[in-house]
JSON list of N, CA and C in Angstrom, two decimals:
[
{"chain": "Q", "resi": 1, "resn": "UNK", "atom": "N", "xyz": [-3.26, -16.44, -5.34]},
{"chain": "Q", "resi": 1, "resn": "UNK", "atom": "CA", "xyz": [-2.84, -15.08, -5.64]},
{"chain": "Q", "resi": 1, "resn": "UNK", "atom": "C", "xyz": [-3.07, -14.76, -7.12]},
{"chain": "Q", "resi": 2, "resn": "UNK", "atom": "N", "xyz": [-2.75, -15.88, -8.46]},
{"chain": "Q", "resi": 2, "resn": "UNK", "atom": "CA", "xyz": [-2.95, -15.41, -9.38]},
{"chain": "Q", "resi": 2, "resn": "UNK", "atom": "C", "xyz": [-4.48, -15.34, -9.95]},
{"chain": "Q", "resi": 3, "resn": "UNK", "atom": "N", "xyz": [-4.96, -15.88, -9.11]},
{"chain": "Q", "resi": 3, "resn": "UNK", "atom": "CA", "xyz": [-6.51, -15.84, -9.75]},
{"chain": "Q", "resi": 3, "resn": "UNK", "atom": "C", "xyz": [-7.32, -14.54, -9.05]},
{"chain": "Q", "resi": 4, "resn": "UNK", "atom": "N", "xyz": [-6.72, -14.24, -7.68]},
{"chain": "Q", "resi": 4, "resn": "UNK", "atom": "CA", "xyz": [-7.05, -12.75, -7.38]},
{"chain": "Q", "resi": 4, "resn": "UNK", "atom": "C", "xyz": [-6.71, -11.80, -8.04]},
{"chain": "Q", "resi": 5, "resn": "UNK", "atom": "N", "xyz": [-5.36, -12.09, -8.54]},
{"chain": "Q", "resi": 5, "resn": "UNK", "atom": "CA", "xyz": [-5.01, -10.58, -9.03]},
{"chain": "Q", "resi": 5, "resn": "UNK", "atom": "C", "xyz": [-5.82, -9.48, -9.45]},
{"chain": "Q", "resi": 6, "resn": "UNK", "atom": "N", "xyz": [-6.17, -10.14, -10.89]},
{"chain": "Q", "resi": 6, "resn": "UNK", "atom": "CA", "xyz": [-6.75, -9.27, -11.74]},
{"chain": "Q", "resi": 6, "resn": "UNK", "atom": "C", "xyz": [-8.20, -8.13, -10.75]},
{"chain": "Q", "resi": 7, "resn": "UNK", "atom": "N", "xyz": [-8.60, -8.99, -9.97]},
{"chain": "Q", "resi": 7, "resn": "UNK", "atom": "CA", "xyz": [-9.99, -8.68, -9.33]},
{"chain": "Q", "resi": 7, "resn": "UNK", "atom": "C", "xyz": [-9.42, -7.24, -8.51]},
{"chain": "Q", "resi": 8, "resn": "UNK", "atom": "N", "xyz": [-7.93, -7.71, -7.80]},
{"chain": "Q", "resi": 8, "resn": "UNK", "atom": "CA", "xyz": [-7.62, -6.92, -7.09]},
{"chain": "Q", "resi": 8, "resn": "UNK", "atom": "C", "xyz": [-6.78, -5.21, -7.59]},
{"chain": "Q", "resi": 9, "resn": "UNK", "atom": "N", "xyz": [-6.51, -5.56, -8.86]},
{"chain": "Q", "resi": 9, "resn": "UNK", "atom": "CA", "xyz": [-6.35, -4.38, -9.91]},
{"chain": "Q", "resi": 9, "resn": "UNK", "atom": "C", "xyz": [-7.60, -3.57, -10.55]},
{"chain": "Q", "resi": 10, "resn": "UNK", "atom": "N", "xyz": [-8.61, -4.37, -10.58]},
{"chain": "Q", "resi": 10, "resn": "UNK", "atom": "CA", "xyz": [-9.57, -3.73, -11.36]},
{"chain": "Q", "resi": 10, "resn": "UNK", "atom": "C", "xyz": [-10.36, -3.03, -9.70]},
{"chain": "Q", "resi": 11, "resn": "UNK", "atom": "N", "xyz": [-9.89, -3.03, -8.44]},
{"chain": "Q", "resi": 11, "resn": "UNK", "atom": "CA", "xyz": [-10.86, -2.65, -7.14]},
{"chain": "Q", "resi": 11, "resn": "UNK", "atom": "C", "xyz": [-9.90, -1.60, -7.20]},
{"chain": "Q", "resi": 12, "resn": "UNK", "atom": "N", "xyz": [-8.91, -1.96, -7.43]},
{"chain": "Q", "resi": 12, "resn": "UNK", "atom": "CA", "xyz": [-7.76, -0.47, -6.63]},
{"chain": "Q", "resi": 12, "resn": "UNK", "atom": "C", "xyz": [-7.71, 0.77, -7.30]},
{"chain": "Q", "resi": 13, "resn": "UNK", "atom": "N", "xyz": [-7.64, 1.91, -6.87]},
{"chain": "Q", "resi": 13, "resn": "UNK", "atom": "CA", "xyz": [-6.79, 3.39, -7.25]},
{"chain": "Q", "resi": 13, "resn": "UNK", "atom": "C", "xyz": [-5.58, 3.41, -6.63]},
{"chain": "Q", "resi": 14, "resn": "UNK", "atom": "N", "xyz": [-4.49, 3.20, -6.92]},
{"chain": "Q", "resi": 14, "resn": "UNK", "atom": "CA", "xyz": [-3.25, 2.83, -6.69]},
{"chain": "Q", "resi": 14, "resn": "UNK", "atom": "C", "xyz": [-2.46, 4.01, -6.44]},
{"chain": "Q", "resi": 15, "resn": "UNK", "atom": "N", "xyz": [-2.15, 5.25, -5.40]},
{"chain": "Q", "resi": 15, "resn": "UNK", "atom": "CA", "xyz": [-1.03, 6.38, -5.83]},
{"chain": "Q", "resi": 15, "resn": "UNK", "atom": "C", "xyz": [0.11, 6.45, -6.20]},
{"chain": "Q", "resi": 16, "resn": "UNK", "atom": "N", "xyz": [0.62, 4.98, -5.74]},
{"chain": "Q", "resi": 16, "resn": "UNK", "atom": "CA", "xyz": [1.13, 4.58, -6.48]},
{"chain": "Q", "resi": 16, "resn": "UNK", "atom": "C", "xyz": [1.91, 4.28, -8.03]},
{"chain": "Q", "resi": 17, "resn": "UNK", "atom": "N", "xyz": [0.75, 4.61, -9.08]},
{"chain": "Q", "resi": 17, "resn": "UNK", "atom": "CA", "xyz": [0.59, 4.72, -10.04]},
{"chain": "Q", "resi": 17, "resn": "UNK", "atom": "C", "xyz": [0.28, 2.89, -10.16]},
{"chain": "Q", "resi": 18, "resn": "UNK", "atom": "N", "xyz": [0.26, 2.58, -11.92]},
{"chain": "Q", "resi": 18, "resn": "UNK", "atom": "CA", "xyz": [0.35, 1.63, -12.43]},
{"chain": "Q", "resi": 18, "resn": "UNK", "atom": "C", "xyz": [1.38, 0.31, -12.22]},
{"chain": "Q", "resi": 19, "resn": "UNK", "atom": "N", "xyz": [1.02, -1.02, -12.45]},
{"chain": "Q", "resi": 19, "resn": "UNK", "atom": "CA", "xyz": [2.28, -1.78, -12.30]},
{"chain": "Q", "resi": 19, "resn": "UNK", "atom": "C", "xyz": [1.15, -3.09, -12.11]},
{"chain": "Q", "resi": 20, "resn": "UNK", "atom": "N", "xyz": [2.49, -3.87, -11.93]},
{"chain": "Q", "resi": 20, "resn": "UNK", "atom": "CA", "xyz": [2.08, -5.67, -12.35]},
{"chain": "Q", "resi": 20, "resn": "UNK", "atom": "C", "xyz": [0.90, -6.48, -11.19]},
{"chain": "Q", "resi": 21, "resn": "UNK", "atom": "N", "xyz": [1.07, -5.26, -10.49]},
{"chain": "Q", "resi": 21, "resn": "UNK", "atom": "CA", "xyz": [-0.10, -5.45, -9.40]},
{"chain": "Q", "resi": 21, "resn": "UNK", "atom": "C", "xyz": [-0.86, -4.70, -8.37]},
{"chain": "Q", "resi": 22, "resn": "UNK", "atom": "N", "xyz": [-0.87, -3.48, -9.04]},
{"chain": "Q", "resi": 22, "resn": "UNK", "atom": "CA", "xyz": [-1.44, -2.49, -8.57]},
{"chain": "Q", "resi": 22, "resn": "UNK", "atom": "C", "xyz": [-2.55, -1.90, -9.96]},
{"chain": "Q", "resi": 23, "resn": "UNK", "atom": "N", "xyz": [-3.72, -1.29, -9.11]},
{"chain": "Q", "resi": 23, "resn": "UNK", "atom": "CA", "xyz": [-4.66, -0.57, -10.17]},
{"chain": "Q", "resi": 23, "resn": "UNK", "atom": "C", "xyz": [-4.45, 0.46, -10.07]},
{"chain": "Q", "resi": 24, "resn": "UNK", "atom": "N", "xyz": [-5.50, 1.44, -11.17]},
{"chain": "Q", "resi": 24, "resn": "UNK", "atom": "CA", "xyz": [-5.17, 2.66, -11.06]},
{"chain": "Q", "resi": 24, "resn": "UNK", "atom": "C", "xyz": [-6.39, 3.55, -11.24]},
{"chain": "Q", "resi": 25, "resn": "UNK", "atom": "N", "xyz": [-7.16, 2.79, -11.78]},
{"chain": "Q", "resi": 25, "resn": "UNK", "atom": "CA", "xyz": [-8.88, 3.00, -11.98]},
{"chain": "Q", "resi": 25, "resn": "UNK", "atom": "C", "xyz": [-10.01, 2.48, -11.11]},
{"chain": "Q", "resi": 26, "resn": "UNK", "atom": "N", "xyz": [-9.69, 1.75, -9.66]},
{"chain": "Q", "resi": 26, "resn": "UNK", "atom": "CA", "xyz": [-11.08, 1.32, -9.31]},
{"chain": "Q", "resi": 26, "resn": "UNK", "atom": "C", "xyz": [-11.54, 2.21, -8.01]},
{"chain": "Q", "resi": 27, "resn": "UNK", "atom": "N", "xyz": [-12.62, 1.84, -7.67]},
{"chain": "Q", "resi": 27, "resn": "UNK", "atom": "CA", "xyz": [-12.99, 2.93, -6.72]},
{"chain": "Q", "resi": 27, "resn": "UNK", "atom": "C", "xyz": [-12.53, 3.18, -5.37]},
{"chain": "Q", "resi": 28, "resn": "UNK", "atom": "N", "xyz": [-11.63, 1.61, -4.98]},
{"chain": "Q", "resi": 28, "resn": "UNK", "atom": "CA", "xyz": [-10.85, 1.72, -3.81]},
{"chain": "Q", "resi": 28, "resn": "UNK", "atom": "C", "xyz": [-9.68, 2.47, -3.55]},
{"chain": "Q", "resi": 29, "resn": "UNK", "atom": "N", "xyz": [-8.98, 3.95, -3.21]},
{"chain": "Q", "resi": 29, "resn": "UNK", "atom": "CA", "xyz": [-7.96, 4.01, -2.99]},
{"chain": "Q", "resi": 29, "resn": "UNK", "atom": "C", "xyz": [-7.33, 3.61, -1.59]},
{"chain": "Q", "resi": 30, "resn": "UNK", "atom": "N", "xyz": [-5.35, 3.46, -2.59]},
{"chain": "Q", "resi": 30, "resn": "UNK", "atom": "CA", "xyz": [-4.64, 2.87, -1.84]},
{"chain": "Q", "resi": 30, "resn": "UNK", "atom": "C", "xyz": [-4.11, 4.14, -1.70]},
{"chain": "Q", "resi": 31, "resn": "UNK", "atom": "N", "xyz": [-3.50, 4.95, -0.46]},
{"chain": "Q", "resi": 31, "resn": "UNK", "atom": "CA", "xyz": [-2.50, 6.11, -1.03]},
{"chain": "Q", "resi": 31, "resn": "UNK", "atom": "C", "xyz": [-1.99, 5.76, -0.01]},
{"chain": "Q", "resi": 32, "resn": "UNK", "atom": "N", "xyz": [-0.08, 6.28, 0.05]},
{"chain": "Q", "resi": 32, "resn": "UNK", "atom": "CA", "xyz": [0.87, 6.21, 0.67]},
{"chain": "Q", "resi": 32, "resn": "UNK", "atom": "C", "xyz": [0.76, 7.27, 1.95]},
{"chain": "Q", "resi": 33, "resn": "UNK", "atom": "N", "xyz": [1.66, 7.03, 2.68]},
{"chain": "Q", "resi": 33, "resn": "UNK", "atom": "CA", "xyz": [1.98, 7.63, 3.97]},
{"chain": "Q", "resi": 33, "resn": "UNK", "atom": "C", "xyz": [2.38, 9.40, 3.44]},
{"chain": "Q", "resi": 34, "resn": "UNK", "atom": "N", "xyz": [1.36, 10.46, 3.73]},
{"chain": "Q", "resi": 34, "resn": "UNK", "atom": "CA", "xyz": [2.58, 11.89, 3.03]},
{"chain": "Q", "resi": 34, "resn": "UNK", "atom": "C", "xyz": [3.90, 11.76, 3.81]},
{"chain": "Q", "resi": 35, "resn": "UNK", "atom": "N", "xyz": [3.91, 11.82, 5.29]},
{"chain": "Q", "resi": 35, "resn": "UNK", "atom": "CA", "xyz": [4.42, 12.38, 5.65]},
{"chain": "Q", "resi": 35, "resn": "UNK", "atom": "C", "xyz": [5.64, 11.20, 6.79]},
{"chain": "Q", "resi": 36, "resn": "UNK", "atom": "N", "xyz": [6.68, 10.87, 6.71]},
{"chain": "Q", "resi": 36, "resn": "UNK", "atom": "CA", "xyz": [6.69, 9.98, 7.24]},
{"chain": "Q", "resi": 36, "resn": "UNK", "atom": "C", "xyz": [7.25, 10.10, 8.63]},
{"chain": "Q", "resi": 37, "resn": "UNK", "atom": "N", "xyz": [7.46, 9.48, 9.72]},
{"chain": "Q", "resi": 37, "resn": "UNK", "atom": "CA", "xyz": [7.02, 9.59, 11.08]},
{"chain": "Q", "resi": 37, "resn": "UNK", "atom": "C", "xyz": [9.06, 8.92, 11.56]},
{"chain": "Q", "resi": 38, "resn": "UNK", "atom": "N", "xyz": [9.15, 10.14, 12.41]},
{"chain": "Q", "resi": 38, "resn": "UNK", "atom": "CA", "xyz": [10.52, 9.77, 12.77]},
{"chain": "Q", "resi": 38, "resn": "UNK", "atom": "C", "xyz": [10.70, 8.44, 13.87]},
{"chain": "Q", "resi": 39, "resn": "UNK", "atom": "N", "xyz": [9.90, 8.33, 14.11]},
{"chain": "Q", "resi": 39, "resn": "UNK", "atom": "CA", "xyz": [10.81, 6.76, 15.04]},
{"chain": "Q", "resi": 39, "resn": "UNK", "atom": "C", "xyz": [10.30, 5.60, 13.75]},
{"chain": "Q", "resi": 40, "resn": "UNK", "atom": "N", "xyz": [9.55, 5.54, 12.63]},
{"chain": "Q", "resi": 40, "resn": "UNK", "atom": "CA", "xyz": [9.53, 5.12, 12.16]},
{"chain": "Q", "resi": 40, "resn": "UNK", "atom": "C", "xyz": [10.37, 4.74, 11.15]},
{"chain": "Q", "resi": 41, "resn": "UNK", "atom": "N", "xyz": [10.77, 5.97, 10.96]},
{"chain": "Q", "resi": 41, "resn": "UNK", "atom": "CA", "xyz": [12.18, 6.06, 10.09]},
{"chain": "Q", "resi": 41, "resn": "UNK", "atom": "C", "xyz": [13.18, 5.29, 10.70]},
{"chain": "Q", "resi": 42, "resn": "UNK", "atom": "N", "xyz": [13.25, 5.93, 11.99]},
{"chain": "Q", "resi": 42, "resn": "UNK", "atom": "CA", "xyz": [14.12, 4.89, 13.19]},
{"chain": "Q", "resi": 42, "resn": "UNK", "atom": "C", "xyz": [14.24, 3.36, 13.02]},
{"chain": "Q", "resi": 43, "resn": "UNK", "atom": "N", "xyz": [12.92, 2.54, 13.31]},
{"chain": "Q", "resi": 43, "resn": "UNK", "atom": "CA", "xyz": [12.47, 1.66, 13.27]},
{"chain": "Q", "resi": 43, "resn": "UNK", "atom": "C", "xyz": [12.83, 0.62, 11.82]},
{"chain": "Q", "resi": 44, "resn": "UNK", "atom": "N", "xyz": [12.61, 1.59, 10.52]},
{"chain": "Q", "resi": 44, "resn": "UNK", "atom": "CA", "xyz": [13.23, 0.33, 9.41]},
{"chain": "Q", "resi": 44, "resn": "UNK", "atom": "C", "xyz": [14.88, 1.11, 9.42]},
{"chain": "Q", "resi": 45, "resn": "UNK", "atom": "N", "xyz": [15.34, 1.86, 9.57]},
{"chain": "Q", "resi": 45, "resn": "UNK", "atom": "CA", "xyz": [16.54, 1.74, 9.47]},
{"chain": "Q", "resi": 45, "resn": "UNK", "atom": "C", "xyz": [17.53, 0.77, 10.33]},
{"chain": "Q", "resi": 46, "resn": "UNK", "atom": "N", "xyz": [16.41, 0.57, 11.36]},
{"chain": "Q", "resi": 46, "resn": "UNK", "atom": "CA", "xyz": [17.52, -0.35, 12.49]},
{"chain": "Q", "resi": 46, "resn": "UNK", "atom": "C", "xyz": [17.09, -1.46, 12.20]},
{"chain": "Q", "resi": 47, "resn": "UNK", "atom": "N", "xyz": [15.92, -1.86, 11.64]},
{"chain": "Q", "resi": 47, "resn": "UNK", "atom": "CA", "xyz": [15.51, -3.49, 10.76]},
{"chain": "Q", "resi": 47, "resn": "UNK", "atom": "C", "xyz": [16.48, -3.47, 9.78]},
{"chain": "Q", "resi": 48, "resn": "UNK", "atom": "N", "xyz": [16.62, -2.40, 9.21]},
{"chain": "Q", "resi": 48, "resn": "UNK", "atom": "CA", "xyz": [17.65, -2.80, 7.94]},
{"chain": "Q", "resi": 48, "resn": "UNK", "atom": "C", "xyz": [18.75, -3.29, 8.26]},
{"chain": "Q", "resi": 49, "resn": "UNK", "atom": "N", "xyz": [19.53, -2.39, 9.65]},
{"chain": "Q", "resi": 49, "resn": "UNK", "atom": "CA", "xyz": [20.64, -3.11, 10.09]},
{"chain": "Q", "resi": 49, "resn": "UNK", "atom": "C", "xyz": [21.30, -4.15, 10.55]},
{"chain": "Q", "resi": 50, "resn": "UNK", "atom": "N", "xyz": [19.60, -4.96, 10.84]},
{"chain": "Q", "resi": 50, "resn": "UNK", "atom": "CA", "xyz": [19.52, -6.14, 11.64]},
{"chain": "Q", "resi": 50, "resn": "UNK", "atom": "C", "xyz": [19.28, -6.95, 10.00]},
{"chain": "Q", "resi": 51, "resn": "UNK", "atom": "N", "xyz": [19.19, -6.66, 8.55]},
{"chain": "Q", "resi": 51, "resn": "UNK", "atom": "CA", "xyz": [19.10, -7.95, 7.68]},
{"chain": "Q", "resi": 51, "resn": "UNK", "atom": "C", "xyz": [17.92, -7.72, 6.92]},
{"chain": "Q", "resi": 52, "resn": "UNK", "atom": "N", "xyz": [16.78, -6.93, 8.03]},
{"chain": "Q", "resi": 52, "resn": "UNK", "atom": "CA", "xyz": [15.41, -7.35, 6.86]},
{"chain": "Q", "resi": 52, "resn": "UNK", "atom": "C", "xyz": [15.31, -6.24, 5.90]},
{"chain": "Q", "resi": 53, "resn": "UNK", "atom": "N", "xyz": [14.64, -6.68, 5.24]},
{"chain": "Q", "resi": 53, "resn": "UNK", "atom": "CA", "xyz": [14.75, -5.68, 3.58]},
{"chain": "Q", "resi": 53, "resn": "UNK", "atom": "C", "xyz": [13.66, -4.68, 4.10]},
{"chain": "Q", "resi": 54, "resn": "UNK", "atom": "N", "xyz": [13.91, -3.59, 3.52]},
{"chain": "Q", "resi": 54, "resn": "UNK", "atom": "CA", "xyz": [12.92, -2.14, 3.26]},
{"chain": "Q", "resi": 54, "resn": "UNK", "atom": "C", "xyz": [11.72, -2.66, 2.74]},
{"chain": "Q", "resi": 55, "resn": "UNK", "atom": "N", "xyz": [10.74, -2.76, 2.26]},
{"chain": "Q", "resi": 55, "resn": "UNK", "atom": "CA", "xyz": [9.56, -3.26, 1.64]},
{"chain": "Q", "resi": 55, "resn": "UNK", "atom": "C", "xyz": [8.88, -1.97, 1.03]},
{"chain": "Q", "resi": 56, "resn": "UNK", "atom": "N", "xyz": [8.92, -1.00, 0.45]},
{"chain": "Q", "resi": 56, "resn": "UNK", "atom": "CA", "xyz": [7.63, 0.10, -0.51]},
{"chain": "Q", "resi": 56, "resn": "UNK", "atom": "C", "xyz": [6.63, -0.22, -0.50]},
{"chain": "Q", "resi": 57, "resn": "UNK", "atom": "N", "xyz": [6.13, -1.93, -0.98]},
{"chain": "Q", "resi": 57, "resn": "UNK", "atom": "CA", "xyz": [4.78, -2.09, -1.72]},
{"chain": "Q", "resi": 57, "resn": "UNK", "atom": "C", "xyz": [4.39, -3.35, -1.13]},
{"chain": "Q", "resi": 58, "resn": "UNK", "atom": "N", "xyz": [4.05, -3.05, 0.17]},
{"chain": "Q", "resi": 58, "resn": "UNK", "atom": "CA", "xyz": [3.28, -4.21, 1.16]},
{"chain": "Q", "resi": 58, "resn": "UNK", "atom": "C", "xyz": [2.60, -4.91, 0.26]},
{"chain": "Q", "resi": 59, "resn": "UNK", "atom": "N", "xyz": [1.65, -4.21, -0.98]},
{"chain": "Q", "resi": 59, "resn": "UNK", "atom": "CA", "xyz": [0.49, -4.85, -2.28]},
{"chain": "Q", "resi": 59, "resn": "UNK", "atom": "C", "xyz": [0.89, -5.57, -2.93]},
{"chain": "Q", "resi": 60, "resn": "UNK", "atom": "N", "xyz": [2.88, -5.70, -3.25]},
{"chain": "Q", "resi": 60, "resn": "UNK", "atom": "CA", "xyz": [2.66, -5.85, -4.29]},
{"chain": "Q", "resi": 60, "resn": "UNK", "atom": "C", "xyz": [3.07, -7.75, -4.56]},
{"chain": "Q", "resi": 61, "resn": "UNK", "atom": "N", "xyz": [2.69, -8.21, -3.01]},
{"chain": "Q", "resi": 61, "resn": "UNK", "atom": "CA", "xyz": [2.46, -9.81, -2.92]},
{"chain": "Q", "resi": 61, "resn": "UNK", "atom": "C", "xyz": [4.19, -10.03, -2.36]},
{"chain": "Q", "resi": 62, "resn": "UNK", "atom": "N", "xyz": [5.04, -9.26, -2.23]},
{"chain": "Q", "resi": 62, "resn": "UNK", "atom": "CA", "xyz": [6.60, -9.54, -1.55]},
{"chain": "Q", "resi": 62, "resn": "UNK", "atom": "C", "xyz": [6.19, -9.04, -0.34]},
{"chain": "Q", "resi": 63, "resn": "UNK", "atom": "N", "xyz": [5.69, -9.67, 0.44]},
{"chain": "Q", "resi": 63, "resn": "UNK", "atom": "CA", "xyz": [5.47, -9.07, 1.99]},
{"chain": "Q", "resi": 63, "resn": "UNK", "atom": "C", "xyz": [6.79, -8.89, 3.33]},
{"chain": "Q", "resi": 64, "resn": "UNK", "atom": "N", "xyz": [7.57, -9.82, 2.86]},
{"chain": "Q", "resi": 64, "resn": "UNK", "atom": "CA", "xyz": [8.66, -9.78, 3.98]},
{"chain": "Q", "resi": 64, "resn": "UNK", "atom": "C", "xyz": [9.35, -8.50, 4.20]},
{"chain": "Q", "resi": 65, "resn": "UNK", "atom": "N", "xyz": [9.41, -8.15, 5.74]},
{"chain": "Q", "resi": 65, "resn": "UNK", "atom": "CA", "xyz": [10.46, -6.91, 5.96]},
{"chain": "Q", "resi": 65, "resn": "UNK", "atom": "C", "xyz": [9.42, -5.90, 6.02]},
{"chain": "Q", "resi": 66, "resn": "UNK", "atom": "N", "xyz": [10.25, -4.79, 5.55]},
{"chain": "Q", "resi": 66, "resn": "UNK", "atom": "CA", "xyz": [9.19, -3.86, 6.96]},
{"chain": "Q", "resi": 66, "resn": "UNK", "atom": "C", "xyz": [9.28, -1.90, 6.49]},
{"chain": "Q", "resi": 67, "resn": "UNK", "atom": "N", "xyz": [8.23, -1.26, 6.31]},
{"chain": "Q", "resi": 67, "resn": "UNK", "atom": "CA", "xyz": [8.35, -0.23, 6.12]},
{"chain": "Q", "resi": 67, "resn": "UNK", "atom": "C", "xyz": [6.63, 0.23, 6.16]},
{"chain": "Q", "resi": 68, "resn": "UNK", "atom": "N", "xyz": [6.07, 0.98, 4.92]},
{"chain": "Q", "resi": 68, "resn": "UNK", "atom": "CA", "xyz": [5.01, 1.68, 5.93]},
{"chain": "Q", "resi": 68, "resn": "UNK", "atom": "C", "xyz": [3.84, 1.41, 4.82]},
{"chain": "Q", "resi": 69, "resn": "UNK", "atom": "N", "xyz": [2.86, 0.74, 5.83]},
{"chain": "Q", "resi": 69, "resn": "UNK", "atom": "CA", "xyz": [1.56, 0.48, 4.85]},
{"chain": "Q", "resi": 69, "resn": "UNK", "atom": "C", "xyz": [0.90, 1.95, 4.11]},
{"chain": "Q", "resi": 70, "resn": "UNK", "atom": "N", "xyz": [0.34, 1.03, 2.96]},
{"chain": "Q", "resi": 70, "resn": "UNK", "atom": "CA", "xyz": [-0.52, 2.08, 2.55]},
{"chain": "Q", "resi": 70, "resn": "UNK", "atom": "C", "xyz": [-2.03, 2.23, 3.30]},
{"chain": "Q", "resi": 71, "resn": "UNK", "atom": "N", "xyz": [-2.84, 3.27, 3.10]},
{"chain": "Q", "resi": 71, "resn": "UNK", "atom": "CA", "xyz": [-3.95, 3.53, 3.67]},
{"chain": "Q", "resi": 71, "resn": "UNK", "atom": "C", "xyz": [-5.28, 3.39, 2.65]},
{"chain": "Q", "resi": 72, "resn": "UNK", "atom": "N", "xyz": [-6.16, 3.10, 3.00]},
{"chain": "Q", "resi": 72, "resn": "UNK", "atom": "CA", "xyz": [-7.53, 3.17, 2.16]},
{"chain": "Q", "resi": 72, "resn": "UNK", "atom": "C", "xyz": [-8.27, 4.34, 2.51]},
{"chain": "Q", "resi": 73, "resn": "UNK", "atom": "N", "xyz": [-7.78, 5.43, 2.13]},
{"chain": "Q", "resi": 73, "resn": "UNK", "atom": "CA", "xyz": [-8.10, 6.92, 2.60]},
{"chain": "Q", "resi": 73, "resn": "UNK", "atom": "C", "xyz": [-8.55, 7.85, 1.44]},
{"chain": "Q", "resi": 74, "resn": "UNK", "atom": "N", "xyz": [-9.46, 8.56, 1.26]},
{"chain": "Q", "resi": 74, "resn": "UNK", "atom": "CA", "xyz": [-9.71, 9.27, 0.20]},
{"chain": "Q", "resi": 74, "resn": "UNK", "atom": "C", "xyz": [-9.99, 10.95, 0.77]},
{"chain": "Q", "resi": 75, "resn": "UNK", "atom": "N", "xyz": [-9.36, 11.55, 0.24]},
{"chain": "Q", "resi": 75, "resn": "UNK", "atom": "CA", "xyz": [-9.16, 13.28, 1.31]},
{"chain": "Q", "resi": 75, "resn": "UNK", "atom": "C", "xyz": [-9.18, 13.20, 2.78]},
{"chain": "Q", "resi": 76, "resn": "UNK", "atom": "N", "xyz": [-8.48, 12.65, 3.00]},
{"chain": "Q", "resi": 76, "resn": "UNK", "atom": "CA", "xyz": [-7.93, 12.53, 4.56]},
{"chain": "Q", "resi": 76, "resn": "UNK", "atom": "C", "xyz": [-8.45, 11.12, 5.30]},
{"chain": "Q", "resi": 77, "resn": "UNK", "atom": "N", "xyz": [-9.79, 10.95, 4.59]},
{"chain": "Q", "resi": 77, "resn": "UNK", "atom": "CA", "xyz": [-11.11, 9.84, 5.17]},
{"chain": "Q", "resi": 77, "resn": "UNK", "atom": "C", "xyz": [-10.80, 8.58, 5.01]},
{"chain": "Q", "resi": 78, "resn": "UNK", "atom": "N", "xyz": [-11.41, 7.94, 5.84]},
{"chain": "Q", "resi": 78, "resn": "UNK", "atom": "CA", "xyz": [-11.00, 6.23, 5.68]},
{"chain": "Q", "resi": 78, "resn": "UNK", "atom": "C", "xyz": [-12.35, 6.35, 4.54]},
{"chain": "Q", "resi": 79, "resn": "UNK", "atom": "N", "xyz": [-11.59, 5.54, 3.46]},
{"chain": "Q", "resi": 79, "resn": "UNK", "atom": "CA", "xyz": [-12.54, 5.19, 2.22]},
{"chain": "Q", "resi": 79, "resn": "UNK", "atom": "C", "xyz": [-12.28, 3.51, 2.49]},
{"chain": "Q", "resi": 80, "resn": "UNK", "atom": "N", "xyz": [-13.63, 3.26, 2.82]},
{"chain": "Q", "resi": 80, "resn": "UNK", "atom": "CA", "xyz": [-14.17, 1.89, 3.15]},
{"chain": "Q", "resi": 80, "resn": "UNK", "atom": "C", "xyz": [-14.81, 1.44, 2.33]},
{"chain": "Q", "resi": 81, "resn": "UNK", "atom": "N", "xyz": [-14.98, -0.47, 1.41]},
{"chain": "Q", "resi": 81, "resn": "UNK", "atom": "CA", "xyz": [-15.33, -0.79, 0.90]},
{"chain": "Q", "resi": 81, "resn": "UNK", "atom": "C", "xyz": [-16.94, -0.04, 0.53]},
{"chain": "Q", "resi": 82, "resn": "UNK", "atom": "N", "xyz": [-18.04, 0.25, 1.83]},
{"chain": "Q", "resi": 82, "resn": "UNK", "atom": "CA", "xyz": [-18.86, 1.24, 1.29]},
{"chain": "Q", "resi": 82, "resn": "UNK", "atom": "C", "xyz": [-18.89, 2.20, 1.19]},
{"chain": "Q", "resi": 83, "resn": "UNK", "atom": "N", "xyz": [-17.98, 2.84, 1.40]},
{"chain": "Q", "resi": 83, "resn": "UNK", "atom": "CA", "xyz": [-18.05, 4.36, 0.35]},
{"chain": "Q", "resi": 83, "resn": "UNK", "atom": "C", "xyz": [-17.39, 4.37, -0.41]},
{"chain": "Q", "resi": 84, "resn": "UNK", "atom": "N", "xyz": [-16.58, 3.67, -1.09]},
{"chain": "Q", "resi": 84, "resn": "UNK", "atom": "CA", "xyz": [-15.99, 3.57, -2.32]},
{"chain": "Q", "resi": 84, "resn": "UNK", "atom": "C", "xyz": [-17.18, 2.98, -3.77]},
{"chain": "Q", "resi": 85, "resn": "UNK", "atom": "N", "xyz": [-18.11, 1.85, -3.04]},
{"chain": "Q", "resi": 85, "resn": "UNK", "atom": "CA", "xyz": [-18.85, 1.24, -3.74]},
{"chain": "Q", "resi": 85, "resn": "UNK", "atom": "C", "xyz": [-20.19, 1.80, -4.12]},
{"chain": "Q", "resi": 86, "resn": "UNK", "atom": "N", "xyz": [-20.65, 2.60, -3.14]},
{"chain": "Q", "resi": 86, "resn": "UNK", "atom": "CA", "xyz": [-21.67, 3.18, -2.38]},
{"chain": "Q", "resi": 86, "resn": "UNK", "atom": "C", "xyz": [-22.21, 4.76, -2.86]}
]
């Protein structure tokens, strides 16, 4: 993980913003969920009840527990390693 990092900061556009393991300049974006989805809401609130933690930042290498990935989407589009690179 620590020898990826850096590689994996300098690939990302993060909406995230900035941080210890997220980018904010590379041609891959990461962007969040707009809008979020009611049984989903459902779904980590009743994980929460059951113990497992909320999670925000699937990226940010704390993977356990449960809430809502980010997307590799750029204006609505799946932005895929080649069209980000490309």
């Amino acid at each position: 993980w620590d020898d990826c990092l850096p590689y994996f900061r300098k690939l990302e556009n993060n909406d995230l913003g900035p941080g210890a393991t997220r980018g904010t300049e590379g041609p891959l974006n990461a962007t969040s969920i707009k809008t979020p989805h009611p049984l989903v809401e459902g779904l980590i609130g009743a994980a929460g009840a059951l113990g497992l933690p909320h999670v925000t930042d699937f990226n940010s290498g704390d993977q356990e527990g449960v809430g809502y990935y980010q997307l590799t989407t750029r204006n609505g589009r799946r932005c895929s390693t080649a069209v980000a690179y490309l």
